[in-house]
XYZ file of C-alpha atoms in Angstrom:
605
model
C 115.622 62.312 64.395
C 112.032 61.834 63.543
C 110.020 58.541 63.321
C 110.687 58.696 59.220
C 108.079 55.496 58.797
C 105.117 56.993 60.446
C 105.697 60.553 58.387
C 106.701 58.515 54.919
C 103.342 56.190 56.220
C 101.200 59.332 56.692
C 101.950 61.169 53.870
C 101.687 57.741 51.456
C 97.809 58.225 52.472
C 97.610 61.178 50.515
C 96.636 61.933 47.067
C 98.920 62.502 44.634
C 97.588 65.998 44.266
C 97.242 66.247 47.550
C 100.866 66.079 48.312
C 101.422 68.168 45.143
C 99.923 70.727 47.437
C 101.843 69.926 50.380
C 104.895 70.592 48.913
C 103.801 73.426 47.027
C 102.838 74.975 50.385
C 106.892 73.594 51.616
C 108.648 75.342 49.022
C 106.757 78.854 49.286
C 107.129 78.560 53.229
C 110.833 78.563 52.320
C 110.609 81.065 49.801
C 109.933 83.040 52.808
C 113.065 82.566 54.745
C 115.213 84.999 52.109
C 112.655 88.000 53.427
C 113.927 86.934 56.897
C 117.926 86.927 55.218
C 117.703 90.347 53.941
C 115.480 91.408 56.698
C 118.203 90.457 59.625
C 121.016 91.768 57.246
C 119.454 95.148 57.251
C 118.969 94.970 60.612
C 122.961 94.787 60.737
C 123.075 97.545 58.333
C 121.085 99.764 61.144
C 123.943 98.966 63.792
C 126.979 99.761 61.326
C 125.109 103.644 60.435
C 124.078 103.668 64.034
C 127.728 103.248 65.311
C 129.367 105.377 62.486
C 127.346 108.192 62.762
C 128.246 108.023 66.853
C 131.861 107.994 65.831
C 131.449 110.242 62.519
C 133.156 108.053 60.321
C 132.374 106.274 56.979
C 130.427 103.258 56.254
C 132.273 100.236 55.987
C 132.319 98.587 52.762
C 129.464 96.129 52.811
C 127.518 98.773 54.195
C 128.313 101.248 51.272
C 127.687 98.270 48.658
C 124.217 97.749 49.932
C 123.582 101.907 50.566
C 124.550 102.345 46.290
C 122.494 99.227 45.652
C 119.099 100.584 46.850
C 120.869 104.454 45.526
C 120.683 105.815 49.692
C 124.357 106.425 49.221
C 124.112 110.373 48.832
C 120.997 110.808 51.812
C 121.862 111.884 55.073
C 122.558 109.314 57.922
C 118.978 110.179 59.223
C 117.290 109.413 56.419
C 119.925 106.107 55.940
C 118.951 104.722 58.926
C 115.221 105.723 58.687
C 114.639 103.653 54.890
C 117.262 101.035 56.107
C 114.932 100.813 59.339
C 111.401 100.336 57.648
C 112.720 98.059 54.833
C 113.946 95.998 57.616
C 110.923 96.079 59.917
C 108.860 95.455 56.565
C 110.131 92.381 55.062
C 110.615 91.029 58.703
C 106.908 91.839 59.148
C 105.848 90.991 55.654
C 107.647 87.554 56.803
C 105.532 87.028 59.432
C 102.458 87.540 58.182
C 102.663 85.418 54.952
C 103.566 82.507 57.063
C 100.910 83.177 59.419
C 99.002 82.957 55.954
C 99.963 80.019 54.594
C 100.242 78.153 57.992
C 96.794 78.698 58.301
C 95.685 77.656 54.794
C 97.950 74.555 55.630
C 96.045 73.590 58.673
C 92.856 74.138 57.275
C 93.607 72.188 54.423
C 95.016 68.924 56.352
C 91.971 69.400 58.616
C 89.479 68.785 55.606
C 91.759 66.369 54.618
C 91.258 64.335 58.065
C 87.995 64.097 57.424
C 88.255 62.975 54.066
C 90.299 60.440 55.223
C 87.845 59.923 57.854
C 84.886 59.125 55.873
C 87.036 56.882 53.284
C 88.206 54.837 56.777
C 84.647 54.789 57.913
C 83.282 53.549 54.300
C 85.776 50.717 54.159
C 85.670 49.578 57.549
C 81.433 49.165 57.116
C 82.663 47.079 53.342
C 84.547 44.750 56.064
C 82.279 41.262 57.042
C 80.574 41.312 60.188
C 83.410 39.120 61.800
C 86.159 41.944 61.121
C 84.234 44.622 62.465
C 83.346 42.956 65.662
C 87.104 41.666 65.821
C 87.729 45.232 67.549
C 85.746 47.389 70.178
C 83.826 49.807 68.901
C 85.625 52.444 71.335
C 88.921 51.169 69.322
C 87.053 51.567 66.061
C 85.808 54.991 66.426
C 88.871 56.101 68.458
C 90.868 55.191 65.140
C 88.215 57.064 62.745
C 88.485 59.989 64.487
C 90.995 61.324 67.312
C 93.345 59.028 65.206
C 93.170 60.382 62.102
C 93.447 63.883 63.884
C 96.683 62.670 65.116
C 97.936 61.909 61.571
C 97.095 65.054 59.810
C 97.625 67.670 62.331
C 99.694 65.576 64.971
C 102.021 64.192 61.846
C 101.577 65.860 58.594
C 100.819 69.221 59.710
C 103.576 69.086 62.366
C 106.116 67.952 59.429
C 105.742 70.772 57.131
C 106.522 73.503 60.149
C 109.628 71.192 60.481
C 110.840 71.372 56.640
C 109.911 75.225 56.784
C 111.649 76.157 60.145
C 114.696 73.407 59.103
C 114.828 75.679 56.313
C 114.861 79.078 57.550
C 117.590 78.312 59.681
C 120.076 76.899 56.699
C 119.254 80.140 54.967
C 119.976 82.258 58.187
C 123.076 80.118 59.020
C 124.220 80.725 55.300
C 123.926 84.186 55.719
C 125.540 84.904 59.149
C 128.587 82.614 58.644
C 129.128 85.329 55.789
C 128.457 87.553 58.446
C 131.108 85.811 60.908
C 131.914 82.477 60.303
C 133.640 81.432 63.739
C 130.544 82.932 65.650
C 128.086 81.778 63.297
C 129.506 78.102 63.629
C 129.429 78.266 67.496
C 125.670 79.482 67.880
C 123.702 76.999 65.440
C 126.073 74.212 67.242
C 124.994 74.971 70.877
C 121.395 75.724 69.881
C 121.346 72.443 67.543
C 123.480 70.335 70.626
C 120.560 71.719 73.276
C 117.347 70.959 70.883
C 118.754 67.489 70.349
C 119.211 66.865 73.723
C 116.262 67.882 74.876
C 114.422 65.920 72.081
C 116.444 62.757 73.245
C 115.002 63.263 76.801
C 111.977 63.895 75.976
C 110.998 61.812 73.045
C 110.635 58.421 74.953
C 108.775 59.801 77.653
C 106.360 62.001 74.339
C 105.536 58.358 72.788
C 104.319 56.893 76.288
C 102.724 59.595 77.075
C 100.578 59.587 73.422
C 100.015 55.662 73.794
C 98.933 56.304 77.682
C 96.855 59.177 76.399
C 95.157 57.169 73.662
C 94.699 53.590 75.784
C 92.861 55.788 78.816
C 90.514 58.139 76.461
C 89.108 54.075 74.808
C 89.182 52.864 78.513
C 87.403 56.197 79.530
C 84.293 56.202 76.815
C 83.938 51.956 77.272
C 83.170 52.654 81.022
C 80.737 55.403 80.389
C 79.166 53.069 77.703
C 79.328 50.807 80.374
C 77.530 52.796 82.804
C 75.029 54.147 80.729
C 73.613 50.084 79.033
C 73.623 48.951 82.155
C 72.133 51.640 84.586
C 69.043 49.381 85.886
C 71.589 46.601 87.084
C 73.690 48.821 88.807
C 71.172 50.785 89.873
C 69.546 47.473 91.568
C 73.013 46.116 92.811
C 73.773 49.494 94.483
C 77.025 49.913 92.334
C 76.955 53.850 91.261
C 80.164 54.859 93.951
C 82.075 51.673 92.057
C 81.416 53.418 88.559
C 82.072 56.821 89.734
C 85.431 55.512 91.426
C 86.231 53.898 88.943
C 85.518 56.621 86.143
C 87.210 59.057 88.523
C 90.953 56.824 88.956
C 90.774 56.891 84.737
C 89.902 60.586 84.326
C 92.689 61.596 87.269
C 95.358 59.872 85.382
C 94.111 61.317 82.035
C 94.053 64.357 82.833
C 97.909 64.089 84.708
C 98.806 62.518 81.067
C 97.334 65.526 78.971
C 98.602 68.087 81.837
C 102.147 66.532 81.195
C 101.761 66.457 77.396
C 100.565 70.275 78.083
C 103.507 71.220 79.818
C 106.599 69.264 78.019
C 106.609 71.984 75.552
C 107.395 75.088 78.236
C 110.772 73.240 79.181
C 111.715 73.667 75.748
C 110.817 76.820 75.831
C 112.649 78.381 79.305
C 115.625 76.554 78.133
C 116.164 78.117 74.818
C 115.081 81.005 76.293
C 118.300 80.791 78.644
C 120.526 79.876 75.893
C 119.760 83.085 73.937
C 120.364 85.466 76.938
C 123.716 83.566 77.479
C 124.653 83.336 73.892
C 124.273 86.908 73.348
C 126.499 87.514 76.084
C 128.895 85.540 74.801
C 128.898 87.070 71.531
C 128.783 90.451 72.754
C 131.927 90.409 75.038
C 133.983 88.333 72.037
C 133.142 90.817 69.624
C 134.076 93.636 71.723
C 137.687 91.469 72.265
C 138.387 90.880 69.089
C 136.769 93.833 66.823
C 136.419 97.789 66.856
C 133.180 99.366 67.957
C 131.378 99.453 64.697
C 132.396 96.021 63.571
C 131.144 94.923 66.945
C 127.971 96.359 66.703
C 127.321 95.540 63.611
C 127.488 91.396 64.392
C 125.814 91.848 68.000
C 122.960 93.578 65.835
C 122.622 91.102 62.908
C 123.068 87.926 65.208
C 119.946 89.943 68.149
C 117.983 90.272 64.991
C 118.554 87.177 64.227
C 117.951 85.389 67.443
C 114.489 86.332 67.161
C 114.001 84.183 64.770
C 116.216 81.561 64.969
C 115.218 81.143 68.846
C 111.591 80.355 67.549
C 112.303 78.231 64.520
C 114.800 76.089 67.137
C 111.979 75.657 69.400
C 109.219 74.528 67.432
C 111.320 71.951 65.315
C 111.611 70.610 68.996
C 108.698 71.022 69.879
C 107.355 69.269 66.292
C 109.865 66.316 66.823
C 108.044 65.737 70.001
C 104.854 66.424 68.997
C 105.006 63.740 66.336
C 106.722 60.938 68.486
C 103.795 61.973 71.375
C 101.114 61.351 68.096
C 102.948 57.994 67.529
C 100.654 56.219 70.092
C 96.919 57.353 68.156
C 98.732 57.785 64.730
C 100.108 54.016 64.219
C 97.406 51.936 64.697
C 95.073 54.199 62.666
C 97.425 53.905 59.830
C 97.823 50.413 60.546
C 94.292 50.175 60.080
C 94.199 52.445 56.619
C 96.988 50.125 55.428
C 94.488 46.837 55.935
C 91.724 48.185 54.431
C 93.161 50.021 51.518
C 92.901 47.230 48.992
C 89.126 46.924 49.765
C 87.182 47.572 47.066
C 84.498 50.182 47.963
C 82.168 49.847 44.656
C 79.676 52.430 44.441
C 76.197 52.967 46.050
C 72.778 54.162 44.569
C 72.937 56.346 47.798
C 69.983 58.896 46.961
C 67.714 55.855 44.993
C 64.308 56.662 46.244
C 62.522 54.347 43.485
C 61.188 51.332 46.006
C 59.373 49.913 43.242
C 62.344 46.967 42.838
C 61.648 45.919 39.698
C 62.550 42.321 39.125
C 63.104 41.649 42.305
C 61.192 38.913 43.445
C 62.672 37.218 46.391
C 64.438 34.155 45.712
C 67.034 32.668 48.021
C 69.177 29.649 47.396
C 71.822 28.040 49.633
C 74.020 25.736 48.338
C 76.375 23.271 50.752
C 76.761 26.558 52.898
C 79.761 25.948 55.928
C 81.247 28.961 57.910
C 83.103 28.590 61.579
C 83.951 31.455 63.480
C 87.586 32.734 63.659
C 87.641 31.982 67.241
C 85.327 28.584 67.118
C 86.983 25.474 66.274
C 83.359 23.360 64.837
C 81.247 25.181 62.432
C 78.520 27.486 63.610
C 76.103 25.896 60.058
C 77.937 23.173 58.176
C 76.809 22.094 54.644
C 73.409 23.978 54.285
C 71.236 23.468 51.252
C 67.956 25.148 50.657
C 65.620 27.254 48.682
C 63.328 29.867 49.449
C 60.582 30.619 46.594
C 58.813 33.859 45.605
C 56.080 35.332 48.140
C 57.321 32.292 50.703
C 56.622 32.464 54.509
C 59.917 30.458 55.431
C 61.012 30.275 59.142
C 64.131 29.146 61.184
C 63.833 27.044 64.436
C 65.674 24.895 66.912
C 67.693 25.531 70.136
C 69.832 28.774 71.187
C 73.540 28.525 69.370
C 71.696 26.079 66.132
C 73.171 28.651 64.144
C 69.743 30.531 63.118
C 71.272 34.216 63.582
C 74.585 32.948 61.698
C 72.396 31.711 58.493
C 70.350 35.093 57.988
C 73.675 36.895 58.424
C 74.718 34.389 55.395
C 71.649 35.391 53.874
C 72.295 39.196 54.184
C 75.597 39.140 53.335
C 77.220 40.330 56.176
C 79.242 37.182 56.893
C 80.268 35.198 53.858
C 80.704 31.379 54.300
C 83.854 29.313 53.910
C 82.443 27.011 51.598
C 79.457 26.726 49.487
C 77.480 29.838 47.736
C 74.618 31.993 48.766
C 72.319 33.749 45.910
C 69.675 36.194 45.977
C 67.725 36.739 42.661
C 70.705 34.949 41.153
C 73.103 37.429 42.602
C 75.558 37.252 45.728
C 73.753 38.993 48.707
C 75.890 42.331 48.538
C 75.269 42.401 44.887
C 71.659 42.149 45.121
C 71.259 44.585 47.604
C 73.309 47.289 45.489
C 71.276 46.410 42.201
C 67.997 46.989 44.412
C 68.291 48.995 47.151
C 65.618 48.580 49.742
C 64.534 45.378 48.209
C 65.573 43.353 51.355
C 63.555 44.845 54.600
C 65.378 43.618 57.854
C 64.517 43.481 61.789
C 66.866 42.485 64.778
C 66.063 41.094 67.602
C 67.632 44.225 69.162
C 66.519 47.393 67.540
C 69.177 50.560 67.266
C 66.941 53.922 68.275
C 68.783 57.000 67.444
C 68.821 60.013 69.237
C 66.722 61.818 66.807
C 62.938 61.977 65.439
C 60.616 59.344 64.859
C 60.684 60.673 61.404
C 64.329 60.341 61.180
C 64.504 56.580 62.412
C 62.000 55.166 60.005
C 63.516 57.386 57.388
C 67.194 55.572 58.774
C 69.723 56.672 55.636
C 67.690 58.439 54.184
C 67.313 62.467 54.496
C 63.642 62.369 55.979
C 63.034 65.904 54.095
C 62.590 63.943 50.839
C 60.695 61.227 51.464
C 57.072 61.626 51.162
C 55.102 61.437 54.735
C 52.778 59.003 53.113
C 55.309 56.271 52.913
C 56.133 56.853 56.895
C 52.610 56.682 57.903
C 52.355 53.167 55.919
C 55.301 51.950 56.989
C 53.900 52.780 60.922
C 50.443 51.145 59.906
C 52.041 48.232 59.556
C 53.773 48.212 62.168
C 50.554 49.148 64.355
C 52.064 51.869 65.121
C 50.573 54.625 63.564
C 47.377 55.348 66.230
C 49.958 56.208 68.804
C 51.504 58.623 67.083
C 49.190 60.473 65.703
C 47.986 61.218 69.219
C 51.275 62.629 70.015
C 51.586 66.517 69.995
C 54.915 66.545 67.704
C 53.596 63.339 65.957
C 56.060 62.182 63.332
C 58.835 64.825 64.648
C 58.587 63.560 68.466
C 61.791 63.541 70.026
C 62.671 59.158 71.334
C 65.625 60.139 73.110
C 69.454 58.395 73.304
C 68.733 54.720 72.031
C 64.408 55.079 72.295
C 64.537 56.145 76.091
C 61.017 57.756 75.923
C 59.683 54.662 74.054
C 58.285 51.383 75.591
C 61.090 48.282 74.649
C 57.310 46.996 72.378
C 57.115 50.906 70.602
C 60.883 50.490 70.062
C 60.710 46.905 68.262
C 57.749 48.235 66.428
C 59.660 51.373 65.067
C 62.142 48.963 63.869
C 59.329 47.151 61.954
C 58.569 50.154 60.588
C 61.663 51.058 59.276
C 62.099 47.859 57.835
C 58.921 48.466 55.717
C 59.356 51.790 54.796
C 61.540 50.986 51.898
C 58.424 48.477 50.294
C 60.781 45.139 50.654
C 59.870 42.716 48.751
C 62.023 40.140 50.866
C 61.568 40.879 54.854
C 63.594 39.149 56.781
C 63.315 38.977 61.109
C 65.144 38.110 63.375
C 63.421 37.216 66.864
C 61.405 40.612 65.420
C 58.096 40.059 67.781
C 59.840 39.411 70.641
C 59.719 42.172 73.025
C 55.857 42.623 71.924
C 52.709 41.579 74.048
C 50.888 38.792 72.776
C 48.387 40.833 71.455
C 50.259 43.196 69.129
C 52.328 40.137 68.264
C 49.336 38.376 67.160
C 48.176 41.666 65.175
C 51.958 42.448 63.889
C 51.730 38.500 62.959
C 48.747 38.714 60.994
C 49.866 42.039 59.414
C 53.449 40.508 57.993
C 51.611 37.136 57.153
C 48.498 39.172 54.830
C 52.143 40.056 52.800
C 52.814 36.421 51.299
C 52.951 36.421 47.927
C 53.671 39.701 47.273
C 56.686 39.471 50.339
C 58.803 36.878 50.509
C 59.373 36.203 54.295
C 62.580 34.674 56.567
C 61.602 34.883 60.346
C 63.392 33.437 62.993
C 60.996 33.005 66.195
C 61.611 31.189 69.562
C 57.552 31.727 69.683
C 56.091 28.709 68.106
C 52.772 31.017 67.554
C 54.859 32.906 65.166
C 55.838 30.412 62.665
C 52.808 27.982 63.099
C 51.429 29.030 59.866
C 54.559 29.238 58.042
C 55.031 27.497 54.329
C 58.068 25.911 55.311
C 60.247 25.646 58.474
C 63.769 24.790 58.598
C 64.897 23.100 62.419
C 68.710 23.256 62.671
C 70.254 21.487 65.665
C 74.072 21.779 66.088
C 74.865 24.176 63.044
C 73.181 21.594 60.525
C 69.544 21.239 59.088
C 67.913 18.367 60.573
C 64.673 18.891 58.561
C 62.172 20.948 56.775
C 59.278 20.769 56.813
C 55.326 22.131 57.625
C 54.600 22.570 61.623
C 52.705 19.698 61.793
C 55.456 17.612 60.063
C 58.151 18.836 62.379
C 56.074 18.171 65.320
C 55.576 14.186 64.302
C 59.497 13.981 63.025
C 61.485 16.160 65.317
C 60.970 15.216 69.664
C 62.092 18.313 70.540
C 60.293 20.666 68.480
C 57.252 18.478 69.338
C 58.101 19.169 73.221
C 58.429 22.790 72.950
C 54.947 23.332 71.272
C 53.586 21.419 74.160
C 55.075 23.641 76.577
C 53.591 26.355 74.914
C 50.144 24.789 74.693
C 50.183 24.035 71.396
């Protein structure tokens, strides 16, 4: 009935004590379904005194068993009926409220779970290479890290436990009626079982489309308001705002008519079961009244109404579960596809809260060795067979035309793409593995800068928690980054709001803040890529100066399209075509290489 590989899938990504839990929570939850037995039977018990005392006759026999057990057998009917009456209502209501209880602890706990599970996912998608990450959208990526792992713990696991709890309840109620009347007991649990499974058959096709329609249109949704928002000064200047909002508005109509449908499968469920139970009662009352006396009668009407209540309920939310988890197929599988891909990387361990920046024995050494990597989706290589060394306190730089494979090498370099062939050492160690031996050692600058929405405090201090780190390293880091005059003159200074992605800073004050942050951590190898180039010539020339006055005690990697940058480099490498054509000073480039030699003339060189 259910989708057995996407609940044995879900709970597999549990703990081991974890699930010890889970099914410690299971078997009290069905502990609970005897108070509901003895409950309803005493709620029988009520009709039989109820009927006798009408007629003034005896108790029947099962009645007088249970009257000597709990020693009522010698009080008056009154008092009979009044003890049978609030044992009932107690253990019925005792019932209740210990699974409201545990339900509760249940949810909470699977919730906490999620985002366990969620931080795990997170941590071992960021261990992936650079390639694997960008093989999906980020939408799809944080889609699956979070409304996806929702699905599995409260959409799947969660779900499943109410299932094995209600499935129970009703074996223990069925047990207890069919001692009650087998014939009648028979006939109910097969026309409420026949209706839940065929309203589960009708609906569970239309559940899973609905949850892969749902999922599909909230990625499409949040990729079109990314859209939107990165690109607001060309649509502002091609006049296309009415095309986004159209377009935003047909998604957002049809999501909301899939989560109004997913809202409103459940109520069919509900008015139908809700019509069985008037009609089965019916039918129960006028056989009983056929076949039996009065107080006989009674009697069953009374244990199987009492009863009703709660099997009625338990019916309708194993339905309502079954759906529930086939609707959380569509977010649930491809998260746990993903878990399932990633659960054999190895995580290692971080020095997470290492504020020592002193990196000692760390000096800066890079070596390449016949380095060769080609894109998954690329048929040549993007560097092919790429030798070099970089020395202590060097000034190295990377040059030649767009797609040489510059950006692909100091990826190489940092370790977030490793090559197909050949081997890549940092201080003697793999990239990765120097970086985790000394954190903060290697200082790094994009091209494009990532602003967060927070302080300028908090971005230079970016994974770190800025209320430990000493204000003097920030305001060094912004010196170098000649950044520190304008904002001291700022009224929040260091805890100035910069807005979503550095909105209230210039594109220079942004690339600058990134310099900073680079420095902050006292790198003793700084590598940038295309870091000067949203700066005026000026504070270029100044920033320049500033990272050049570090050789020797910095070893530096720059890639530049500005020929000013790297004119006073110790070494530059030209690629052409994904290979090294030669290395060299500037002046030895310029006599050996045409094109390099061409470009410096353009720029007046």
């Amino acid at each position: 009935m259910f989708s057995n590989s996407v609940i044995a899938r879900s709970v597999r990504i549990l703990s081991s004590s974890d699930r010890k839990k889970i099914i410690a929570v299971v078997a009290i939850q069905i502990s609970f379904g005897l108070l509901d037995l003895a409950g309803v039977a005493l709620v029988g018990i009520l009709g039989a005194l109820a009927i006798t005392g009408v007629q003034a006759r005896g108790p029947g026999d099962r009645v007088s068993i249970v009257l000597q057990f709990l020693h009522l057998d010698d009080n008056t009917l009154q008092s009979q009926a009044i003890i049978i009456g609030l044992l009932a209502a107690t253990l019925l209501i005792s019932k209740t409220i210990f699974s409201v209880i545990f339900i509760r602890k249940t949810i909470f706990f699977l919730s906490r779970r999620s985002a366990a599970i969620s931080a795990n996912l997170t941590s071992r998608v960021l261990a992936q290479p650079l390639v694997k990450v960008q093989s999906r959208s980020m939408q799809q990526t944080l889609y699956a890290v979070t409304s996806g792992v929702n699905s599995i713990a409260m959409g799947v696991l969660a779900t499943t436990v109410v299932i094995i709890s209600d499935t129970s309840l009703l074996v223990i109620l069925a047990a207890g009626l069919f001692i009650v009347d087998p014939i009648v007991a028979l006939s109910t649990f097969i026309v409420f079982a026949a209706i839940a499974y065929i309203l589960y058959r009708l609906m569970q096709v239309r559940a899973i489309r609905l949850g892969e329609e749902q999922r599909f249109l909230e990625i499409e949704s949040s990729e079109k308001i990314l859209e939107v928002l990165n690109s607001y000064r060309e649509i502002i200047v091609r006049n296309r705002r009415s095309f986004y909002s159209r377009e935003l508005g047909r998604i957002r109509y049809k999501l909301a008519d899939v989560i109004a449908e997913r809202a409103f499968m459940p109520n069919i469920s509900k008015y139908v079961i809700e019509i069985t139970v008037v009609l089965g009662s019916l039918a129960i009352a006028a056989l009983q009244f056929a076949v039996n006396d009065a107080a006989r009668a009674f009697a069953v009407i009374a244990v199987f109404m009492a009863a009703s209540t709660r099997i009625s309920p338990a019916i309708l939310r194993l339905q309502q579960g079954a759906v529930s988890i086939k609707s959380s197929i569509g977010s649930a599988g491809p998260t746990l596809d993903l878990i399932e891909e990633l659960e054999e990387l190895s995580l290692g361990s971080e020095k997470v809260d290492d504020l020592n920046f002193e990196h000692v024995g760390f000096t800066g050494e890079i070596e390449l060795q016949n380095v060769t990597l080609t894109y998954p989706t690329k048929k040549l290589p993007a560097v092919k067979d790429i030798s070099l060394n970089i020395k202590q306190g060097q000034v190295v730089s990377f040059v030649g035309p767009s797609g040489a494979g510059k950006t692909t090498i100091i990826d190489v370099i940092l370790g977030v793409l490793k090559p197909d062939s050949g081997n890549v050492q940092i201080q003697g160690h793999p990239p990765l593995g120097a970086i985790k031996l000394w954190p903060g050692a290697i200082g790094y600058v994009p091209q494009d800068v990532m602003i967060s929405n927070g302080t300028i405090r908090q971005n230079v201090c970016l994974g770190y928690s800025s209320s430990e780190i000493d204000e003097k390293d920030i305001w060094q880091a912004l010196e170098v980054a000649q950044l520190a005059e304008f904002i001291r003159e700022l009224p929040e200074g260091l805890d100035t709001p910069v807005g979503d992605r550095g909105t209230k800073l210039s594109g220079g004050q942004r690339q600058r803040l990134g310099i900073a942050r680079a420095m902050f951590t006292k790198p003793k190898l700084l590598v940038l890529d295309e870091a000067t180039s949203s700066l005026d010539g000026t504070t270029e020339a100044s920033i320049s100066e500033a990272v050049h006055n570090l050789k020797g005690g910095v070893t530096i990697v720059m890639i530049a399209h500005r020929l000013s940058t790297v004119k006073e480099s110790d070494v530059i490498h030209y690629l052409a075509k994904g290979q090294l054509e030669m290395s060299g000073t500037f002046d030895e480039l310029r006599r050996n290489i045409p094109e390099f030699d061409k470009q410096a003339q353009l720029m007046g060189m």
